[in-house]
Amino acid sequence: MSQPLSLQWRLKKFLHNGFVAPFATRERFLLYLRSFMGCFGFSGATTYIAFDFAGIGLMTILVFFVSRFAMTGYILMPGTLYLLHRLPMLTAGLVMMGVQVAMMALIVAKPEFVQGGTIPLTLLASAIFGLLSAPFWSTFHYSLVCHTSEHNRGNEVSIAGIASFSGGTVGVLASGFALSYMPGVLFLVACGLTQMAAVLLATVTERGLD
């Protein structure tokens, strides 16, 4: 009789730790929401621009992806993380959102800047989309460190991963719809707005950690 009870207790604990405890705090719930929103914008814009560049040639796509991930990973994310470390969260968040607004305004005012065609224009597009996405990724990882618990971190990170994957999947599907029915830069701006909204939520949530 004790063995079934033990198995039932273990199952109950497993379900609680995996699907209930990760949502126990408002900060972690907002972290998962931001993960979904930011990955929606990141994946949606990436897929949209990749298909847009596909008609230009393989070299354009290679230059875009290599330069974008290099800029974001080695320059922009370390820079935004430095801001988060050195400045109050509200100040850092406002600076990063200001940069994101400027990039979206640039996309609307100069759509040719994100259309590739030459290597300099492709590098410029990489920088623009890197500046849009780096604030989201930096605040997301910052919050992941601050709000996951030591005793249940594996499950909490897994839920964040599921939210990221789900947001990315929906973003890719949305970009397919946009490529067919929303030509122009409107969808790219919408993707930028979702990433900026994720940074805004981070700014509001993390202010108490200053």
Short mmCIF file of C-alpha atoms in Angstrom, two decimals:
data_model
loop_
_atom_site.label_atom_id
_atom_site.label_comp_id
_atom_site.label_asym_id
_atom_site.label_seq_id
_atom_site.Cartn_x
_atom_site.Cartn_y
_atom_site.Cartn_z
CA MET A 1 0.00 0.00 0.00
CA SER A 2 2.87 2.36 0.79
CA GLN A 3 4.40 2.01 -2.70
CA PRO A 4 1.33 3.36 -4.60
CA LEU A 5 1.10 6.23 -2.11
CA SER A 6 4.78 7.02 -2.64
CA LEU A 7 4.32 6.92 -6.41
CA GLN A 8 1.28 9.18 -6.15
CA TRP A 9 3.20 11.65 -3.99
CA ARG A 10 6.11 11.70 -6.44
CA LEU A 11 3.78 12.28 -9.36
CA LYS A 12 2.01 15.09 -7.51
CA LYS A 13 5.36 16.69 -6.64
CA PHE A 14 6.56 16.33 -10.22
CA LEU A 15 3.44 18.02 -11.62
CA HIS A 16 3.57 20.76 -9.00
CA ASN A 17 7.25 21.56 -9.58
CA GLY A 18 6.89 21.36 -13.35
CA PHE A 19 3.63 23.20 -14.01
CA VAL A 20 2.48 25.06 -10.88
CA ALA A 21 5.52 26.32 -8.98
CA PRO A 22 7.10 28.06 -12.03
CA PHE A 23 4.05 30.38 -12.10
CA ALA A 24 4.03 31.08 -8.37
CA THR A 25 5.32 34.66 -8.66
CA ARG A 26 4.18 37.56 -10.81
CA GLU A 27 7.76 38.22 -11.94
CA ARG A 28 8.18 34.75 -13.39
CA PHE A 29 4.79 34.85 -15.11
CA LEU A 30 5.76 38.15 -16.75
CA LEU A 31 9.12 36.65 -17.69
CA TYR A 32 7.36 33.89 -19.64
CA LEU A 33 5.03 36.43 -21.26
CA ARG A 34 8.00 38.59 -22.29
CA SER A 35 9.76 35.52 -23.62
CA PHE A 36 6.78 34.75 -25.88
CA MET A 37 6.41 38.34 -27.07
CA GLY A 38 10.07 38.96 -27.73
CA CYS A 39 10.62 35.67 -29.57
CA PHE A 40 7.52 36.34 -31.65
CA GLY A 41 9.04 39.62 -32.83
CA PHE A 42 12.55 38.23 -33.24
CA SER A 43 11.54 35.13 -35.24
CA GLY A 44 8.87 36.95 -37.22
CA ALA A 45 11.23 39.69 -38.39
CA THR A 46 14.05 37.20 -39.07
CA THR A 47 11.87 34.95 -41.22
CA TYR A 48 10.32 37.88 -43.05
CA ILE A 49 13.66 39.44 -43.94
CA ALA A 50 15.19 36.06 -44.88
CA PHE A 51 12.48 35.44 -47.46
CA ASP A 52 12.80 39.02 -48.65
CA PHE A 53 16.55 38.60 -49.16
CA ALA A 54 16.18 35.17 -50.78
CA GLY A 55 15.31 36.80 -54.09
CA ILE A 56 18.57 38.77 -54.05
CA GLY A 57 20.95 35.86 -53.62
CA LEU A 58 22.64 33.49 -51.20
CA MET A 59 25.50 35.87 -50.42
CA THR A 60 23.10 38.52 -49.15
CA ILE A 61 21.46 36.04 -46.79
CA LEU A 62 24.82 34.77 -45.53
CA VAL A 63 26.15 38.29 -44.93
CA PHE A 64 22.94 39.26 -43.11
CA PHE A 65 22.82 36.31 -40.74
CA VAL A 66 26.54 36.10 -39.99
CA SER A 67 26.88 39.83 -39.39
CA ARG A 68 23.64 40.10 -37.42
CA PHE A 69 24.47 37.34 -34.97
CA ALA A 70 28.08 38.52 -34.69
CA MET A 71 27.02 42.11 -33.98
CA THR A 72 24.31 41.06 -31.54
CA GLY A 73 26.34 38.43 -29.72
CA TYR A 74 29.70 40.17 -29.50
CA ILE A 75 28.84 43.88 -29.41
CA LEU A 76 25.19 44.77 -28.81
CA MET A 77 24.22 42.29 -26.08
CA PRO A 78 27.38 42.93 -24.03
CA GLY A 79 26.68 46.64 -24.46
CA THR A 80 23.09 46.42 -23.28
CA LEU A 81 24.06 44.14 -20.38
CA TYR A 82 26.65 46.72 -19.38
CA LEU A 83 23.89 49.35 -19.35
CA LEU A 84 21.80 47.11 -17.11
CA HIS A 85 24.75 46.69 -14.78
CA ARG A 86 25.80 50.34 -14.60
CA LEU A 87 22.50 52.25 -14.76
CA PRO A 88 19.24 52.09 -12.78
CA MET A 89 16.77 49.77 -14.49
CA LEU A 90 14.39 52.59 -15.41
CA THR A 91 17.18 54.60 -17.04
CA ALA A 92 18.61 51.62 -18.90
CA GLY A 93 15.15 50.56 -20.07
CA LEU A 94 14.33 54.04 -21.37
CA VAL A 95 17.65 54.22 -23.24
CA MET A 96 17.11 50.82 -24.86
CA MET A 97 13.49 51.56 -25.78
CA GLY A 98 14.61 54.89 -27.24
CA VAL A 99 17.04 53.03 -29.49
CA GLN A 100 14.29 50.60 -30.53
CA VAL A 101 11.93 53.47 -31.38
CA ALA A 102 14.67 55.10 -33.45
CA MET A 103 15.25 51.86 -35.38
CA MET A 104 11.53 51.45 -36.11
CA ALA A 105 11.30 55.07 -37.25
CA LEU A 106 14.29 54.45 -39.52
CA ILE A 107 12.59 51.39 -41.04
CA VAL A 108 9.48 53.42 -41.80
CA ALA A 109 11.33 56.50 -43.08
CA LYS A 110 14.00 54.61 -45.06
CA PRO A 111 12.65 51.15 -45.97
CA GLU A 112 15.49 50.74 -48.47
CA PHE A 113 17.84 50.43 -45.48
CA VAL A 114 16.41 46.97 -44.71
CA GLN A 115 16.06 45.71 -48.27
CA GLY A 116 19.68 44.62 -48.82
CA GLY A 117 20.99 44.46 -52.37
CA THR A 118 24.56 45.49 -51.58
CA ILE A 119 26.88 44.38 -48.81
CA PRO A 120 26.86 47.82 -47.05
CA LEU A 121 23.04 47.89 -47.08
CA THR A 122 22.89 44.31 -45.83
CA LEU A 123 25.26 45.18 -42.97
CA LEU A 124 23.10 48.20 -42.18
CA ALA A 125 20.00 45.97 -42.05
CA SER A 126 21.88 43.62 -39.68
CA ALA A 127 22.71 46.53 -37.38
CA ILE A 128 19.13 47.83 -37.39
CA PHE A 129 17.58 44.46 -36.53
CA GLY A 130 20.35 43.78 -34.00
CA LEU A 131 19.59 47.04 -32.21
CA LEU A 132 15.90 46.06 -32.15
CA SER A 133 16.46 42.62 -30.67
CA ALA A 134 19.48 43.01 -28.35
CA PRO A 135 17.54 44.91 -25.63
CA PHE A 136 14.96 42.11 -25.48
CA TRP A 137 17.54 39.33 -25.24
CA SER A 138 19.58 41.16 -22.59
CA THR A 139 16.63 41.97 -20.33
CA PHE A 140 15.29 38.42 -20.80
CA HIS A 141 18.53 36.79 -19.65
CA TYR A 142 18.92 39.32 -16.86
CA SER A 143 15.46 38.45 -15.54
CA LEU A 144 16.12 34.73 -15.99
CA VAL A 145 19.02 35.02 -13.56
CA CYS A 146 17.12 37.22 -11.09
CA HIS A 147 13.80 35.38 -10.90
CA THR A 148 14.48 31.67 -11.26
CA SER A 149 14.75 29.87 -7.92
CA GLU A 150 17.67 27.68 -6.92
CA HIS A 151 15.51 24.69 -5.99
CA ASN A 152 13.35 24.66 -9.14
CA ARG A 153 15.47 26.47 -11.76
CA GLY A 154 15.42 23.61 -14.27
CA ASN A 155 11.62 23.60 -14.52
CA GLU A 156 11.39 27.39 -14.59
CA VAL A 157 13.96 27.70 -17.36
CA SER A 158 12.12 24.95 -19.25
CA ILE A 159 8.85 26.92 -19.07
CA ALA A 160 10.70 29.99 -20.34
CA GLY A 161 12.07 27.83 -23.16
CA ILE A 162 8.59 26.60 -24.04
CA ALA A 163 7.34 30.20 -24.10
CA SER A 164 10.26 31.20 -26.34
CA PHE A 165 9.67 28.29 -28.71
CA SER A 166 5.92 28.99 -28.85
CA GLY A 167 6.46 32.70 -29.53
CA GLY A 168 9.02 31.90 -32.20
CA THR A 169 6.69 29.41 -33.89
CA VAL A 170 3.79 31.85 -33.93
CA GLY A 171 6.13 34.57 -35.22
CA VAL A 172 7.23 32.40 -38.14
CA LEU A 173 3.60 31.58 -39.00
CA ALA A 174 2.68 35.26 -38.78
CA SER A 175 5.57 36.21 -41.06
CA GLY A 176 4.28 33.74 -43.66
CA PHE A 177 0.90 35.45 -43.54
CA ALA A 178 2.55 38.90 -43.72
CA LEU A 179 4.68 37.92 -46.71
CA SER A 180 1.51 37.00 -48.57
CA TYR A 181 -0.88 39.73 -47.45
CA MET A 182 1.13 42.56 -45.81
CA PRO A 183 3.95 43.67 -48.12
CA GLY A 184 6.11 46.55 -46.94
CA VAL A 185 7.50 47.34 -43.51
CA LEU A 186 4.31 47.20 -41.39
CA PHE A 187 4.97 43.67 -40.12
CA LEU A 188 8.61 44.49 -39.35
CA VAL A 189 7.48 47.46 -37.25
CA ALA A 190 4.94 45.22 -35.47
CA CYS A 191 7.74 42.79 -34.66
CA GLY A 192 9.81 45.67 -33.30
CA LEU A 193 6.88 46.79 -31.14
CA THR A 194 6.48 43.35 -29.55
CA GLN A 195 10.18 43.32 -28.66
CA MET A 196 9.94 46.84 -27.26
CA ALA A 197 6.86 45.84 -25.22
CA ALA A 198 8.93 43.00 -23.74
CA VAL A 199 11.62 45.51 -22.70
CA LEU A 200 8.93 47.81 -21.26
CA LEU A 201 7.56 44.97 -19.11
CA ALA A 202 11.11 44.18 -17.97
CA THR A 203 11.70 47.84 -17.07
CA VAL A 204 8.54 47.94 -14.95
CA THR A 205 9.12 44.52 -13.34
CA GLU A 206 12.80 44.88 -12.52
CA ARG A 207 12.79 48.41 -11.09
CA GLY A 208 12.69 46.99 -7.57
CA LEU A 209 16.04 45.24 -8.14
CA ASP A 210 18.03 48.49 -8.50
#
